[in-house]
């Protein structure tokens, strides 16, 4: 592919396509949770989750599908979601936020996604991840 023909991630469904559509995202999320089970720095993050990750896997896969410009499967199956609100009861701090992003980065490396895509995705995912951390911090500070 010529440099000029490279997809511009974030436009239309370019990110969804680059991720390998639903099959690719499903494999990425599976690998992400495998990493969460094995990376030592993800221990506290893993403990925030239930033992059985079946629903968590499906929800993250469906969410990422729409977030990447593909079918809005999360909304179709579970209704609307505001990501920081959905996490405000979890004790997210800088370490668990970084661990989440590390699991995702490692999953992208394991699955041989191109470096440009990896960097793009991690940079974009860091935005909602930071909103989640700030919301959790706010909740912890102001809850009665
Ligand atoms: C900042 C670090 C993050 C932490 C510590 C975290 C932690 C969690 C936990 C513990 C759950 C509940 C799982 C369950 O009960 O099955 C969850 C659910 C979820 N997370 Fe995260 N998460 C983080 C970042 C993100 C990001 C960046 C996204 C999306 C881009 C995301 C998307 C979701 C979705 C869609 C759900 C399902 C929500 C629902 O139950 O309705 N998370 N997360």
Short mmCIF file of C-alpha atoms and ligand atoms in Angstrom, two decimals:
data_model
loop_
_atom_site.label_atom_id
_atom_site.label_comp_id
_atom_site.label_asym_id
_atom_site.label_seq_id
_atom_site.Cartn_x
_atom_site.Cartn_y
_atom_site.Cartn_z
CA UNK A 1 0.00 0.00 0.00
CA UNK A 2 1.31 3.46 -0.91
CA UNK A 3 1.80 5.91 1.96
CA UNK A 4 -0.92 8.12 0.40
CA UNK A 5 -3.38 5.21 0.45
CA UNK A 6 -2.97 4.44 4.16
CA UNK A 7 -6.25 4.68 6.06
CA UNK A 8 -6.66 7.73 8.26
CA UNK A 9 -7.63 6.22 11.60
CA UNK A 10 -10.60 7.92 13.17
CA UNK A 11 -12.26 8.72 9.85
CA UNK A 12 -15.47 6.78 9.23
CA UNK A 13 -14.89 3.12 10.02
CA UNK A 14 -11.13 3.16 9.25
CA UNK A 15 -10.21 2.28 12.85
CA UNK A 16 -12.80 -0.53 12.98
CA UNK A 17 -11.46 -1.96 9.70
CA UNK A 18 -7.81 -1.64 10.83
CA UNK A 19 -8.70 -3.53 14.03
CA UNK A 20 -10.01 -6.42 11.91
CA UNK A 21 -13.71 -5.67 12.38
CA UNK A 22 -15.67 -7.69 14.96
CA UNK A 23 -13.44 -10.79 14.78
CA UNK A 24 -10.32 -8.67 15.28
CA UNK A 25 -11.80 -6.75 18.21
CA UNK A 26 -13.02 -10.00 19.81
CA UNK A 27 -9.48 -11.46 19.61
CA UNK A 28 -8.00 -8.19 20.91
CA UNK A 29 -10.31 -8.10 23.92
CA UNK A 30 -9.65 -11.79 24.66
CA UNK A 31 -5.92 -11.11 24.61
CA UNK A 32 -6.40 -7.93 26.69
CA UNK A 33 -8.08 -9.91 29.48
CA UNK A 34 -5.47 -12.68 29.24
CA UNK A 35 -2.84 -10.01 29.81
CA UNK A 36 -4.85 -8.65 32.74
CA UNK A 37 -4.70 -12.14 34.26
CA UNK A 38 -0.92 -12.43 33.89
CA UNK A 39 0.77 -8.98 34.10
CA UNK A 40 1.89 -8.44 37.72
CA UNK A 41 1.16 -4.68 37.54
CA UNK A 42 -2.47 -5.49 36.58
CA UNK A 43 -3.22 -7.46 39.79
CA UNK A 44 -5.29 -4.70 41.48
CA UNK A 45 -7.07 -3.97 38.18
CA UNK A 46 -7.93 -7.65 37.74
CA UNK A 47 -9.32 -7.77 41.29
CA UNK A 48 -11.84 -5.03 40.43
CA UNK A 49 -13.36 -7.47 37.92
CA UNK A 50 -15.49 -10.57 38.57
CA UNK A 51 -13.85 -14.01 38.38
CA UNK A 52 -15.89 -14.84 35.28
CA UNK A 53 -15.04 -12.35 32.53
CA UNK A 54 -17.56 -13.59 29.95
CA UNK A 55 -19.84 -10.55 30.23
CA UNK A 56 -16.95 -8.09 30.63
CA UNK A 57 -15.38 -9.43 27.43
CA UNK A 58 -18.60 -9.12 25.49
CA UNK A 59 -19.32 -5.61 26.78
CA UNK A 60 -15.86 -4.27 25.98
CA UNK A 61 -15.91 -5.88 22.52
CA UNK A 62 -19.33 -4.38 21.75
CA UNK A 63 -18.32 -0.99 23.10
CA UNK A 64 -15.08 -0.86 21.09
CA UNK A 65 -16.95 -1.82 17.92
CA UNK A 66 -19.00 1.40 18.03
CA UNK A 67 -16.18 3.49 19.50
CA UNK A 68 -13.99 2.54 16.52
CA UNK A 69 -16.65 3.58 13.99
CA UNK A 70 -18.21 0.14 13.45
CA UNK A 71 -21.66 -1.17 14.47
CA UNK A 72 -22.87 0.33 17.75
CA UNK A 73 -23.35 -3.07 19.37
CA UNK A 74 -23.14 -1.94 22.98
CA UNK A 75 -26.00 0.53 22.51
CA UNK A 76 -28.03 -2.08 20.61
CA UNK A 77 -27.64 -4.73 23.31
CA UNK A 78 -27.31 -2.80 26.56
CA UNK A 79 -28.48 0.77 25.83
CA UNK A 80 -26.56 4.03 26.13
CA UNK A 81 -23.39 4.27 28.22
CA UNK A 82 -21.32 7.15 29.60
CA UNK A 83 -17.90 5.61 30.18
CA UNK A 84 -16.73 7.66 33.23
CA UNK A 85 -20.13 7.17 34.94
CA UNK A 86 -20.01 3.40 34.30
CA UNK A 87 -16.72 3.26 36.23
CA UNK A 88 -17.29 5.70 39.07
CA UNK A 89 -17.78 3.00 41.71
CA UNK A 90 -14.37 1.45 40.98
CA UNK A 91 -11.24 2.61 42.84
CA UNK A 92 -9.37 3.71 39.69
CA UNK A 93 -6.05 5.47 40.29
CA UNK A 94 -3.03 6.27 38.13
CA UNK A 95 -1.63 2.75 38.59
CA UNK A 96 -4.83 0.93 37.55
CA UNK A 97 -5.33 3.33 34.63
CA UNK A 98 -1.77 2.70 33.42
CA UNK A 99 -2.22 -1.05 33.95
CA UNK A 100 -5.38 -1.00 31.79
CA UNK A 101 -3.54 0.78 28.98
CA UNK A 102 -0.53 -1.55 29.38
CA UNK A 103 -2.74 -4.66 28.99
CA UNK A 104 -4.21 -3.17 25.82
CA UNK A 105 -0.82 -2.16 24.42
CA UNK A 106 0.59 -5.61 25.13
CA UNK A 107 -2.44 -7.27 23.49
CA UNK A 108 -1.89 -5.12 20.37
CA UNK A 109 1.79 -6.15 20.30
CA UNK A 110 0.93 -9.84 20.84
CA UNK A 111 -1.47 -9.73 17.91
CA UNK A 112 1.05 -8.01 15.60
CA UNK A 113 -0.93 -4.88 14.83
CA UNK A 114 1.18 -2.26 12.99
CA UNK A 115 3.04 0.19 15.21
CA UNK A 116 1.17 3.19 13.75
CA UNK A 117 -2.18 1.63 14.70
CA UNK A 118 -0.94 0.66 18.15
CA UNK A 119 0.24 4.18 18.90
CA UNK A 120 -2.94 5.73 17.53
CA UNK A 121 -5.21 3.46 19.56
CA UNK A 122 -3.34 3.77 22.86
CA UNK A 123 -3.24 7.56 22.53
CA UNK A 124 -7.01 7.64 21.86
CA UNK A 125 -7.87 5.15 24.63
CA UNK A 126 -5.82 7.21 27.10
CA UNK A 127 -8.49 9.94 26.81
CA UNK A 128 -11.47 7.95 28.23
CA UNK A 129 -9.08 6.19 30.63
CA UNK A 130 -8.04 9.55 32.09
CA UNK A 131 -11.70 10.68 32.35
CA UNK A 132 -12.45 7.47 34.27
CA UNK A 133 -9.54 8.13 36.66
CA UNK A 134 -10.61 11.74 37.25
CA UNK A 135 -14.23 10.72 37.85
CA UNK A 136 -13.15 8.01 40.33
CA UNK A 137 -10.89 10.49 42.11
CA UNK A 138 -13.75 12.98 42.33
CA UNK A 139 -16.14 10.31 43.67
CA UNK A 140 -13.63 9.22 46.31
CA UNK A 141 -13.11 12.83 47.43
CA UNK A 142 -16.74 13.93 47.63
CA UNK A 143 -18.65 10.82 48.62
CA UNK A 144 -20.21 11.10 52.08
C1 LIG B 1 -8.99 3.46 33.39
C2 LIG B 1 -8.90 2.17 33.59
C3 LIG B 1 -10.08 1.25 33.61
C4 LIG B 1 -10.45 0.45 34.65
C5 LIG B 1 -9.75 0.33 35.99
C6 LIG B 1 -11.65 -0.26 34.24
C7 LIG B 1 -12.32 -1.18 35.01
C8 LIG B 1 -13.53 -1.75 34.69
C9 LIG B 1 -14.26 -2.68 35.52
C10 LIG B 1 -13.79 -3.19 36.88
C11 LIG B 1 -15.41 -3.02 34.88
C12 LIG B 1 -16.53 -3.97 35.38
C13 LIG B 1 -16.40 -5.32 34.74
C14 LIG B 1 -17.54 -6.25 35.16
O1 LIG B 1 -18.13 -6.05 36.23
O2 LIG B 1 -17.82 -7.19 34.41
C15 LIG B 1 -15.40 -2.28 33.63
C16 LIG B 1 -16.42 -2.32 32.71
C17 LIG B 1 -16.37 -1.70 31.49
N1 LIG B 1 -15.33 -0.97 30.97
FE1 LIG B 1 -13.68 -0.42 31.96
N2 LIG B 1 -11.98 0.11 32.96
C18 LIG B 1 -11.06 1.03 32.54
C19 LIG B 1 -10.99 1.63 31.31
C20 LIG B 1 -11.92 1.48 30.32
C21 LIG B 1 -11.88 2.12 29.03
C22 LIG B 1 -10.76 3.09 28.60
C23 LIG B 1 -12.98 1.72 28.34
C24 LIG B 1 -13.43 2.06 26.96
C25 LIG B 1 -12.71 2.71 26.06
C26 LIG B 1 -13.71 0.81 29.18
C27 LIG B 1 -14.90 0.19 28.85
C28 LIG B 1 -15.68 -0.56 29.71
C29 LIG B 1 -17.02 -1.03 29.39
C30 LIG B 1 -17.80 -0.78 28.12
C31 LIG B 1 -17.47 -1.74 30.51
C32 LIG B 1 -18.83 -2.39 30.72
C33 LIG B 1 -19.70 -1.38 31.45
C34 LIG B 1 -21.06 -1.93 31.89
O3 LIG B 1 -21.08 -2.88 32.71
O4 LIG B 1 -22.08 -1.43 31.46
N3 LIG B 1 -13.04 0.68 30.37
N4 LIG B 1 -14.26 -1.55 33.54
#
